[in-house]
Amino acid sequence: MSNGVVTASLSASDVRAGHAEYLFPCVAPYYREPLVLVEAQGVRVVDAEGREYLDLFAGILTTSVGHCHPEVVARVRDQVGRLGHTSTMYMTEPQVGVARRLAELAPGELKRTFFTNSGSEAIETAIMLAMQYTGRSEVIALRRAYSGRTLLNVNITAHSGWRPLPSAVGAVKHALAPYPYRCPFKTPCDDECVEAFARDLVELIETTTTGRPAALIVEPIQGVGGFIVPPAGYLRRAAEIIRSYGGLFIADEVQTGFGRTGGHWWGIDHDAVVPDIMTMAKGIANGFPVGATITTDEIAAGWRAKTVSTYGGNPISMVAAAATLDVMVQENTPERAEERGAQLRRALDALAREHDWIGEVRGKGLMQALELVEDPVTKEPSPRLALAFLEATREEGLLVGTGGLHGNVIRIGPSLLITKAEVDEAAEKLRRACERVARQR
Ligand code: PMP
């Protein structure tokens, strides 16, 4: 495989040594011996030692149409030599084109977009907008949420491990997150539990806020939390509740957007809810740094202070997003994710039948997870087995991710264009990796 990339002159061990010496120690890569990647194409990546891997994690669900998709590469190459930067003080056709496309794809009246450079910024924008529009400052999130690494976002994020500091920004309160595998109410987690979670949300608002919240922010499927899928109907109830208190409903589609969950463009569509504000990043531009916050005419007008994002809407990023979105529409990513997701799911379910340390297989479309446990009865989380799984898949030439509060969830989220044959190949590699893990158990 060659993309015409000039291979780096440092050896893999030089890169590892340089990383260890010059980057913040918190920039923690996967694997006992971290991978140094040099090339990629589609679902294949190549490391500095020339080993090829089938990539089921896609740079954290980001290379949505595959690494170095030719359409994206060609349009970015052209743009970078034509007009590389403008700032938001000037207009460009690519920025307007992407905004128009997002208005077409987004549900309901969501129409106006503000562009930034990351998911974190997209959420900051959404929350600051909700606060200005409502004139309120309290925010509700769900436990096990992940929303990024800015000061506001580490306060929304509800995983102690991802919070470097005690709560430091305004008032963010966390309601119980529906987590069917570990439902605090009963198993199976059903409509009655949806009502119990809804009562918790109401009680949280009534007891820990002024009763006048600005917004509720939810991930339709919690990503970093471990692909936790709420029971059907919960998100609709949650939207009704926050609106009944005069707050806005924000859907964070950073991981779930663009067909990822199969059958729909947005994760929130599975519960037929139209959010007031939606945030996007990751898959929107196939790896180029783009965050986007979309809302209605009326809510967008609520931002009254001056604001600028120097790089937000940058023409190179916008051309990358435009090309990615064109490919996603042409290829019908919601349908592809549904079909390939079902194929992948059958393979994962078969693995879970063979290995009782796979406590649960869950997810939607091409967003599938395995929760690993020490014991299927006690459901004790097993970060140990997740690390063994990560190393075993690497040995088999396969990249997956981890997640979950305890790091015991294996996350799979490949390119939305992964083919049937590639899913079969991945299934076989996963099967062999599971055998390796079982031997070490
Ligand atoms: N929201 C969700 C659901 C995410 O998964 C992430 C990143 N993992 C973010 C927001 C933050 O995005 P970024 O890392 O681009 O700031």
CSV table of C-alpha atoms and ligand atoms in Angstrom, one decimal:
chain,number,residue,atom,x,y,z
A,1,MET,CA,0.0,0.0,0.0
A,2,SER,CA,1.3,3.5,-0.8
A,3,ASN,CA,-0.3,6.9,-0.6
A,4,GLY,CA,2.8,8.5,-1.9
A,5,VAL,CA,3.6,9.3,1.7
A,6,VAL,CA,7.3,9.9,2.5
A,7,THR,CA,8.0,7.4,5.2
A,8,ALA,CA,9.4,9.0,8.4
A,9,SER,CA,13.1,8.7,8.8
A,10,LEU,CA,13.0,7.9,12.5
A,11,SER,CA,12.7,4.2,13.5
A,12,ALA,CA,9.7,3.0,15.5
A,13,SER,CA,11.9,2.8,18.6
A,14,ASP,CA,13.1,6.4,18.1
A,15,VAL,CA,9.5,7.6,17.8
A,16,ARG,CA,8.6,5.7,21.0
A,17,ALA,CA,11.5,7.2,22.8
A,18,GLY,CA,10.7,10.7,21.5
A,19,HIS,CA,7.1,10.3,22.5
A,20,ALA,CA,8.1,9.2,26.0
A,21,GLU,CA,10.5,12.2,26.3
A,22,TYR,CA,8.7,15.1,24.7
A,23,LEU,CA,5.0,14.6,25.1
A,24,PHE,CA,2.9,15.1,28.2
A,25,PRO,CA,2.9,11.7,30.0
A,26,CYS,CA,-0.9,11.8,29.9
A,27,VAL,CA,-0.8,11.3,26.2
A,28,ALA,CA,-1.1,7.6,26.8
A,29,PRO,CA,-1.2,5.3,23.7
A,30,TYR,CA,-2.6,1.8,23.5
A,31,TYR,CA,-0.5,-1.4,23.9
A,32,ARG,CA,2.5,-2.6,25.9
A,33,GLU,CA,4.6,-1.6,22.9
A,34,PRO,CA,2.8,1.3,21.3
A,35,LEU,CA,2.0,1.2,17.6
A,36,VAL,CA,3.8,3.8,15.4
A,37,LEU,CA,1.6,4.2,12.3
A,38,VAL,CA,2.9,5.4,9.0
A,39,GLU,CA,0.3,4.7,6.3
A,40,ALA,CA,-3.3,3.8,5.9
A,41,GLN,CA,-5.9,3.1,3.2
A,42,GLY,CA,-9.6,2.2,3.7
A,43,VAL,CA,-9.7,-0.1,6.7
A,44,ARG,CA,-6.0,-1.0,6.6
A,45,VAL,CA,-3.2,0.7,8.5
A,46,VAL,CA,0.5,0.0,8.4
A,47,ASP,CA,3.0,0.4,11.2
A,48,ALA,CA,6.6,1.5,11.0
A,49,GLU,CA,7.7,-2.1,11.2
A,50,GLY,CA,5.6,-2.9,8.0
A,51,ARG,CA,2.9,-4.8,9.8
A,52,GLU,CA,-0.6,-4.3,8.4
A,53,TYR,CA,-3.7,-4.2,10.6
A,54,LEU,CA,-7.4,-4.3,9.9
A,55,ASP,CA,-8.7,-1.2,11.6
A,56,LEU,CA,-12.0,-1.7,13.5
A,57,PHE,CA,-11.6,1.5,15.6
A,58,ALA,CA,-11.1,4.0,12.8
A,59,GLY,CA,-9.1,6.6,15.0
A,60,ILE,CA,-12.0,6.5,17.5
A,61,LEU,CA,-14.9,6.2,15.1
A,62,THR,CA,-13.5,9.0,13.0
A,63,THR,CA,-12.3,7.7,9.6
A,64,SER,CA,-16.0,7.3,8.7
A,65,VAL,CA,-15.4,6.6,5.0
A,66,GLY,CA,-12.1,4.8,5.4
A,67,HIS,CA,-8.5,6.1,5.7
A,68,CYS,CA,-7.3,8.4,2.9
A,69,HIS,CA,-10.6,8.0,0.9
A,70,PRO,CA,-9.6,9.0,-2.6
A,71,GLU,CA,-12.4,11.6,-3.0
A,72,VAL,CA,-11.4,13.3,0.3
A,73,VAL,CA,-7.7,13.2,-0.5
A,74,ALA,CA,-8.2,14.7,-4.0
A,75,ARG,CA,-10.4,17.5,-2.9
A,76,VAL,CA,-8.2,18.4,0.1
A,77,ARG,CA,-5.1,18.3,-2.1
A,78,ASP,CA,-6.7,20.7,-4.5
A,79,GLN,CA,-7.9,23.1,-1.8
A,80,VAL,CA,-4.7,23.2,0.1
A,81,GLY,CA,-2.9,24.7,-2.9
A,82,ARG,CA,-5.7,27.1,-3.6
A,83,LEU,CA,-6.9,28.7,-0.4
A,84,GLY,CA,-5.8,27.3,3.0
A,85,HIS,CA,-7.1,29.7,5.5
A,86,THR,CA,-9.4,32.7,5.9
A,87,SER,CA,-10.8,32.9,9.5
A,88,THR,CA,-14.5,33.5,10.0
A,89,MET,CA,-14.1,37.1,9.0
A,90,TYR,CA,-14.5,36.1,5.3
A,91,MET,CA,-16.9,33.8,3.5
A,92,THR,CA,-16.1,30.7,1.6
A,93,GLU,CA,-18.1,28.4,-0.6
A,94,PRO,CA,-17.0,25.2,1.1
A,95,GLN,CA,-18.2,26.4,4.5
A,96,VAL,CA,-21.7,27.4,3.2
A,97,GLY,CA,-21.8,24.1,1.2
A,98,VAL,CA,-21.2,22.0,4.3
A,99,ALA,CA,-23.7,24.0,6.4
A,100,ARG,CA,-26.3,23.5,3.7
A,101,ARG,CA,-25.7,19.8,3.6
A,102,LEU,CA,-25.9,19.5,7.4
A,103,ALA,CA,-29.3,21.4,7.3
A,104,GLU,CA,-30.5,18.8,4.8
A,105,LEU,CA,-29.4,15.8,6.9
A,106,ALA,CA,-30.3,17.1,10.3
A,107,PRO,CA,-33.8,16.4,11.7
A,108,GLY,CA,-36.6,18.9,12.1
A,109,GLU,CA,-35.9,22.6,12.0
A,110,LEU,CA,-32.2,22.2,12.8
A,111,LYS,CA,-30.6,24.5,10.2
A,112,ARG,CA,-27.9,26.9,11.4
A,113,THR,CA,-24.4,25.7,12.1
A,114,PHE,CA,-21.4,27.0,13.9
A,115,PHE,CA,-18.1,25.4,13.0
A,116,THR,CA,-15.2,24.7,15.3
A,117,ASN,CA,-12.3,22.2,15.4
A,118,SER,CA,-13.3,19.4,17.8
A,119,GLY,CA,-16.1,17.7,19.6
A,120,SER,CA,-15.2,19.5,22.8
A,121,GLU,CA,-15.6,22.9,21.2
A,122,ALA,CA,-18.9,21.8,19.5
A,123,ILE,CA,-20.3,21.0,23.0
A,124,GLU,CA,-18.9,24.2,24.5
A,125,THR,CA,-20.7,26.1,21.8
A,126,ALA,CA,-23.9,24.1,22.4
A,127,ILE,CA,-23.9,24.7,26.1
A,128,MET,CA,-22.9,28.4,25.9
A,129,LEU,CA,-25.7,28.9,23.4
A,130,ALA,CA,-28.3,27.1,25.6
A,131,MET,CA,-27.3,29.3,28.5
A,132,GLN,CA,-27.6,32.5,26.5
A,133,TYR,CA,-30.9,31.5,24.9
A,134,THR,CA,-32.6,30.4,28.1
A,135,GLY,CA,-30.9,33.0,30.4
A,136,ARG,CA,-30.1,30.0,32.7
A,137,SER,CA,-26.9,28.4,33.8
A,138,GLU,CA,-27.6,24.9,35.1
A,139,VAL,CA,-26.8,21.9,32.9
A,140,ILE,CA,-28.0,18.3,33.3
A,141,ALA,CA,-25.9,15.4,31.9
A,142,LEU,CA,-26.0,11.7,32.5
A,143,ARG,CA,-23.6,9.6,34.5
A,144,ARG,CA,-20.9,7.9,32.5
A,145,ALA,CA,-21.2,10.7,29.9
A,146,TYR,CA,-18.1,11.8,28.0
A,147,SER,CA,-18.0,15.1,26.3
A,148,GLY,CA,-14.4,16.2,25.9
A,149,ARG,CA,-11.4,17.7,27.6
A,150,THR,CA,-12.0,21.4,28.1
A,151,LEU,CA,-12.8,22.7,31.6
A,152,LEU,CA,-16.5,22.7,30.9
A,153,ASN,CA,-16.4,19.3,29.3
A,154,VAL,CA,-14.5,17.5,32.0
A,155,ASN,CA,-17.3,18.7,34.3
A,156,ILE,CA,-19.9,17.2,32.1
A,157,THR,CA,-17.9,14.0,31.6
A,158,ALA,CA,-18.9,11.6,34.4
A,159,HIS,CA,-16.0,9.2,34.7
A,160,SER,CA,-13.6,9.9,37.6
A,161,GLY,CA,-10.7,8.7,35.5
A,162,TRP,CA,-11.3,11.4,32.8
A,163,ARG,CA,-11.7,14.2,35.4
A,164,PRO,CA,-8.4,15.8,36.3
A,165,LEU,CA,-10.0,18.3,38.6
A,166,PRO,CA,-12.9,18.6,41.0
A,167,SER,CA,-16.0,20.2,39.5
A,168,ALA,CA,-14.9,23.7,38.6
A,169,VAL,CA,-17.4,25.1,36.2
A,170,GLY,CA,-21.0,26.3,36.9
A,171,ALA,CA,-23.5,23.8,37.9
A,172,VAL,CA,-23.6,20.4,36.1
A,173,LYS,CA,-25.7,17.8,37.7
A,174,HIS,CA,-25.8,14.1,36.6
A,175,ALA,CA,-28.8,11.9,36.4
A,176,LEU,CA,-28.8,8.1,36.4
A,177,ALA,CA,-27.8,6.8,33.0
A,178,PRO,CA,-29.9,3.9,31.8
A,179,TYR,CA,-27.5,1.0,31.5
A,180,PRO,CA,-29.5,-2.1,30.7
A,181,TYR,CA,-26.7,-4.6,31.5
A,182,ARG,CA,-26.3,-3.1,35.0
A,183,CYS,CA,-29.8,-1.7,35.5
A,184,PRO,CA,-30.3,-0.7,39.1
A,185,PHE,CA,-34.0,-1.3,38.9
A,186,LYS,CA,-34.5,-4.7,37.3
A,187,THR,CA,-33.4,-7.1,34.5
A,188,PRO,CA,-34.5,-7.1,31.7
A,189,CYS,CA,-34.4,-3.3,31.7
A,190,ASP,CA,-37.8,-2.3,30.1
A,191,ASP,CA,-40.5,0.4,30.0
A,192,GLU,CA,-40.9,0.3,33.7
A,193,CYS,CA,-37.2,1.1,34.1
A,194,VAL,CA,-37.6,3.9,31.6
A,195,GLU,CA,-40.2,5.4,33.9
A,196,ALA,CA,-37.9,4.9,36.9
A,197,PHE,CA,-35.0,6.7,35.1
A,198,ALA,CA,-37.4,9.4,34.1
A,199,ARG,CA,-38.4,9.9,37.8
A,200,ASP,CA,-34.7,10.1,38.7
A,201,LEU,CA,-34.3,12.9,36.2
A,202,VAL,CA,-37.3,14.8,37.5
A,203,GLU,CA,-36.0,14.4,41.1
A,204,LEU,CA,-32.5,15.5,40.2
A,205,ILE,CA,-33.9,18.7,38.6
A,206,GLU,CA,-36.2,19.3,41.5
A,207,THR,CA,-33.8,18.6,44.3
A,208,THR,CA,-30.3,19.6,43.0
A,209,THR,CA,-31.1,22.6,40.7
A,210,THR,CA,-33.1,25.8,41.0
A,211,GLY,CA,-35.7,24.0,38.9
A,212,ARG,CA,-34.7,26.1,35.9
A,213,PRO,CA,-32.1,24.1,34.0
A,214,ALA,CA,-30.7,25.5,30.8
A,215,ALA,CA,-30.2,22.1,29.1
A,216,LEU,CA,-29.9,18.4,29.2
A,217,ILE,CA,-27.1,16.9,27.1
A,218,VAL,CA,-27.1,13.2,26.1
A,219,GLU,CA,-25.2,10.9,23.9
A,220,PRO,CA,-27.8,8.7,22.1
A,221,ILE,CA,-25.4,5.8,22.8
A,222,GLN,CA,-22.8,6.6,25.4
A,223,GLY,CA,-19.5,6.2,23.5
A,224,VAL,CA,-16.5,6.4,25.9
A,225,GLY,CA,-18.9,5.0,28.5
A,226,GLY,CA,-18.8,1.7,26.6
A,227,PHE,CA,-21.4,1.9,23.9
A,228,ILE,CA,-24.2,1.9,26.4
A,229,VAL,CA,-27.6,1.8,24.6
A,230,PRO,CA,-30.5,3.2,26.6
A,231,PRO,CA,-33.8,1.3,26.5
A,232,ALA,CA,-36.2,2.4,23.8
A,233,GLY,CA,-38.2,5.4,24.8
A,234,TYR,CA,-35.8,6.8,27.4
A,235,LEU,CA,-34.4,9.6,25.2
A,236,ARG,CA,-37.9,10.7,24.2
A,237,ARG,CA,-39.0,10.8,27.9
A,238,ALA,CA,-35.8,12.7,28.8
A,239,ALA,CA,-36.5,15.3,26.1
A,240,GLU,CA,-40.1,15.7,27.3
A,241,ILE,CA,-38.9,16.2,30.9
A,242,ILE,CA,-36.2,18.8,30.2
A,243,ARG,CA,-38.6,20.7,28.0
A,244,SER,CA,-41.3,20.7,30.6
A,245,TYR,CA,-38.8,22.6,32.8
A,246,GLY,CA,-38.0,25.1,30.1
A,247,GLY,CA,-34.6,23.7,29.2
A,248,LEU,CA,-33.2,22.6,25.8
A,249,PHE,CA,-32.5,19.1,24.7
A,250,ILE,CA,-29.0,18.7,23.3
A,251,ALA,CA,-28.0,15.5,21.4
A,252,ASP,CA,-24.3,14.9,21.3
A,253,GLU,CA,-23.9,13.0,18.0
A,254,VAL,CA,-20.1,13.1,18.0
A,255,GLN,CA,-19.9,9.3,17.9
A,256,THR,CA,-23.4,8.3,16.8
A,257,GLY,CA,-23.8,10.6,13.8
A,258,PHE,CA,-23.7,10.1,10.1
A,259,GLY,CA,-25.3,6.7,9.9
A,260,ARG,CA,-23.0,5.0,12.5
A,261,THR,CA,-25.9,3.4,14.4
A,262,GLY,CA,-27.5,2.0,11.3
A,263,GLY,CA,-30.8,2.7,9.6
A,264,HIS,CA,-30.9,6.4,10.5
A,265,TRP,CA,-28.5,9.3,10.0
A,266,TRP,CA,-28.5,10.2,13.7
A,267,GLY,CA,-28.5,8.1,16.9
A,268,ILE,CA,-31.3,10.2,18.3
A,269,ASP,CA,-33.6,9.2,15.3
A,270,HIS,CA,-34.0,5.7,16.8
A,271,ASP,CA,-36.2,7.3,19.5
A,272,ALA,CA,-37.8,9.8,17.0
A,273,VAL,CA,-36.7,12.8,19.0
A,274,VAL,CA,-35.8,16.1,17.3
A,275,PRO,CA,-33.2,17.8,19.5
A,276,ASP,CA,-33.0,21.6,20.0
A,277,ILE,CA,-29.3,21.5,19.4
A,278,MET,CA,-27.1,18.8,18.0
A,279,THR,CA,-23.3,18.5,18.2
A,280,MET,CA,-21.1,16.7,15.6
A,281,ALA,CA,-17.4,16.0,15.1
A,282,LYS,CA,-15.2,12.8,14.5
A,283,GLY,CA,-16.8,11.2,11.4
A,284,ILE,CA,-17.9,14.4,9.9
A,285,ALA,CA,-14.7,15.1,8.1
A,286,ASN,CA,-12.9,11.7,8.0
A,287,GLY,CA,-10.2,12.8,10.4
A,288,PHE,CA,-9.8,16.5,9.6
A,289,PRO,CA,-10.5,18.7,12.7
A,290,VAL,CA,-14.1,19.7,12.4
A,291,GLY,CA,-16.7,20.3,15.2
A,292,ALA,CA,-20.2,21.5,14.3
A,293,THR,CA,-23.1,22.7,16.4
A,294,ILE,CA,-26.4,22.8,14.6
A,295,THR,CA,-29.7,24.4,15.9
A,296,THR,CA,-32.8,26.3,14.8
A,297,ASP,CA,-33.0,29.9,13.5
A,298,GLU,CA,-34.5,31.0,16.8
A,299,ILE,CA,-32.0,29.4,19.1
A,300,ALA,CA,-29.0,30.4,17.0
A,301,ALA,CA,-30.1,34.1,17.3
A,302,GLY,CA,-29.7,33.7,21.1
A,303,TRP,CA,-25.9,34.1,20.8
A,304,ARG,CA,-25.6,37.8,21.2
A,305,ALA,CA,-21.9,38.3,22.3
A,306,LYS,CA,-19.1,38.6,19.8
A,307,THR,CA,-17.4,35.3,19.0
A,308,VAL,CA,-14.7,34.1,16.6
A,309,SER,CA,-13.2,30.7,15.8
A,310,THR,CA,-10.0,31.4,13.9
A,311,TYR,CA,-9.9,27.9,12.4
A,312,GLY,CA,-13.6,27.1,12.6
A,313,GLY,CA,-14.9,26.6,9.1
A,314,ASN,CA,-11.3,26.5,7.7
A,315,PRO,CA,-11.5,25.9,3.9
A,316,ILE,CA,-9.3,22.8,4.0
A,317,SER,CA,-11.4,21.2,6.8
A,318,MET,CA,-14.6,22.2,5.1
A,319,VAL,CA,-13.6,20.6,1.8
A,320,ALA,CA,-12.7,17.5,3.8
A,321,ALA,CA,-16.2,17.6,5.4
A,322,ALA,CA,-17.9,18.3,2.1
A,323,ALA,CA,-16.2,15.4,0.4
A,324,THR,CA,-16.8,13.0,3.3
A,325,LEU,CA,-20.5,14.0,3.4
A,326,ASP,CA,-20.9,13.6,-0.3
A,327,VAL,CA,-19.4,10.1,-0.1
A,328,MET,CA,-21.6,9.2,2.9
A,329,VAL,CA,-24.7,10.3,1.0
A,330,GLN,CA,-23.7,8.5,-2.2
A,331,GLU,CA,-22.9,5.3,-0.3
A,332,ASN,CA,-25.9,5.6,2.0
A,333,THR,CA,-24.0,5.0,5.2
A,334,PRO,CA,-27.1,4.5,7.4
A,335,GLU,CA,-28.0,1.5,5.2
A,336,ARG,CA,-24.5,0.1,5.0
A,337,ALA,CA,-24.0,0.4,8.7
A,338,GLU,CA,-27.2,-1.4,9.3
A,339,GLU,CA,-26.3,-4.3,7.0
A,340,ARG,CA,-22.6,-4.7,8.0
A,341,GLY,CA,-23.5,-4.0,11.6
A,342,ALA,CA,-25.9,-6.9,11.6
A,343,GLN,CA,-23.2,-9.2,10.1
A,344,LEU,CA,-20.7,-8.1,12.7
A,345,ARG,CA,-23.3,-8.5,15.5
A,346,ARG,CA,-24.0,-12.1,14.5
A,347,ALA,CA,-20.3,-12.8,14.7
A,348,LEU,CA,-19.9,-11.1,18.1
A,349,ASP,CA,-23.0,-12.9,19.5
A,350,ALA,CA,-21.5,-16.2,18.4
A,351,LEU,CA,-18.3,-15.4,20.3
A,352,ALA,CA,-20.3,-14.5,23.4
A,353,ARG,CA,-22.0,-17.9,23.3
A,354,GLU,CA,-18.5,-19.5,23.4
A,355,HIS,CA,-16.9,-17.4,26.0
A,356,ASP,CA,-18.7,-16.6,29.3
A,357,TRP,CA,-16.2,-13.8,30.1
A,358,ILE,CA,-18.0,-11.8,27.4
A,359,GLY,CA,-20.8,-10.5,29.6
A,360,GLU,CA,-22.7,-8.6,27.0
A,361,VAL,CA,-22.7,-7.8,23.3
A,362,ARG,CA,-24.4,-4.5,22.6
A,363,GLY,CA,-24.6,-1.6,20.2
A,364,LYS,CA,-26.3,-0.5,17.1
A,365,GLY,CA,-25.2,-0.6,13.5
A,366,LEU,CA,-21.4,-0.3,13.2
A,367,MET,CA,-21.0,0.7,16.9
A,368,GLN,CA,-20.7,-2.6,18.7
A,369,ALA,CA,-19.2,-3.5,22.0
A,370,LEU,CA,-18.2,-6.4,24.2
A,371,GLU,CA,-18.4,-5.9,27.9
A,372,LEU,CA,-15.8,-8.2,29.5
A,373,VAL,CA,-16.4,-9.6,33.0
A,374,GLU,CA,-14.6,-11.9,35.5
A,375,ASP,CA,-17.8,-13.8,36.1
A,376,PRO,CA,-21.1,-13.8,34.1
A,377,VAL,CA,-23.1,-14.0,37.3
A,378,THR,CA,-21.4,-11.3,39.5
A,379,LYS,CA,-20.7,-9.2,36.3
A,380,GLU,CA,-17.5,-8.0,38.0
A,381,PRO,CA,-15.8,-5.8,35.3
A,382,SER,CA,-12.6,-7.2,33.9
A,383,PRO,CA,-10.2,-4.5,32.7
A,384,ARG,CA,-7.5,-7.2,32.9
A,385,LEU,CA,-9.2,-9.3,30.2
A,386,ALA,CA,-9.9,-6.1,28.1
A,387,LEU,CA,-6.1,-5.4,28.1
A,388,ALA,CA,-5.4,-9.0,27.2
A,389,PHE,CA,-8.0,-8.7,24.4
A,390,LEU,CA,-6.4,-5.5,23.1
A,391,GLU,CA,-3.0,-7.3,22.9
A,392,ALA,CA,-4.5,-10.5,21.4
A,393,THR,CA,-6.2,-8.6,18.6
A,394,ARG,CA,-3.0,-6.7,17.8
A,395,GLU,CA,-1.3,-10.0,17.5
A,396,GLU,CA,-3.9,-11.1,15.0
A,397,GLY,CA,-3.5,-7.9,13.0
A,398,LEU,CA,-6.7,-6.2,14.2
A,399,LEU,CA,-7.3,-2.8,15.9
A,400,VAL,CA,-10.1,-2.3,18.4
A,401,GLY,CA,-10.7,0.2,21.2
A,402,THR,CA,-11.4,0.0,24.9
A,403,GLY,CA,-13.9,2.0,27.0
A,404,GLY,CA,-16.2,1.9,29.9
A,405,LEU,CA,-15.9,3.3,33.4
A,406,HIS,CA,-13.6,0.4,34.3
A,407,GLY,CA,-11.9,0.1,30.9
A,408,ASN,CA,-13.5,-3.4,30.5
A,409,VAL,CA,-15.4,-2.8,27.3
A,410,ILE,CA,-14.1,-3.5,23.9
A,411,ARG,CA,-15.3,-1.0,21.3
A,412,ILE,CA,-15.7,-1.7,17.6
A,413,GLY,CA,-16.5,1.2,15.2
A,414,PRO,CA,-14.9,0.7,11.8
A,415,SER,CA,-15.2,2.8,8.6
A,416,LEU,CA,-18.9,2.9,7.6
A,417,LEU,CA,-17.7,1.6,4.2
A,418,ILE,CA,-16.3,-1.6,5.5
A,419,THR,CA,-17.2,-4.5,3.1
A,420,LYS,CA,-18.8,-7.8,3.7
A,421,ALA,CA,-15.5,-9.6,3.1
A,422,GLU,CA,-13.7,-7.3,5.5
A,423,VAL,CA,-16.2,-8.0,8.2
A,424,ASP,CA,-15.8,-11.7,7.7
A,425,GLU,CA,-12.0,-11.3,8.0
A,426,ALA,CA,-12.5,-9.2,11.1
A,427,ALA,CA,-14.8,-11.9,12.6
A,428,GLU,CA,-12.2,-14.6,12.0
A,429,LYS,CA,-9.4,-12.5,13.6
A,430,LEU,CA,-11.7,-11.7,16.6
A,431,ARG,CA,-12.4,-15.4,17.0
A,432,ARG,CA,-8.7,-16.2,17.1
A,433,ALA,CA,-8.1,-13.3,19.5
A,434,CYS,CA,-10.8,-14.7,21.8
A,435,GLU,CA,-9.1,-18.1,21.9
A,436,ARG,CA,-5.8,-16.4,22.9
A,437,VAL,CA,-7.6,-14.5,25.7
A,438,ALA,CA,-9.3,-17.7,26.8
A,439,ARG,CA,-6.0,-19.5,27.1
A,440,GLN,CA,-4.6,-16.7,29.4
A,441,ARG,CA,-7.7,-16.5,31.5
B,1,PMP,N1,-18.5,13.9,22.6
B,1,PMP,C1,-18.4,12.6,22.5
B,1,PMP,C2,-19.6,11.7,22.5
B,1,PMP,C3,-17.1,12.0,22.3
B,1,PMP,O1,-16.9,10.7,22.2
B,1,PMP,C4,-16.0,12.9,22.3
B,1,PMP,C5,-14.6,12.4,22.0
B,1,PMP,N2,-14.3,11.0,22.4
B,1,PMP,C6,-16.2,14.2,22.4
B,1,PMP,C7,-17.5,14.7,22.6
B,1,PMP,C8,-15.0,15.2,22.4
B,1,PMP,O2,-14.5,15.3,21.1
B,1,PMP,P1,-13.0,15.8,20.9
B,1,PMP,O3,-12.0,14.8,21.4
B,1,PMP,O4,-12.9,16.0,19.4
B,1,PMP,O5,-12.9,17.1,21.6
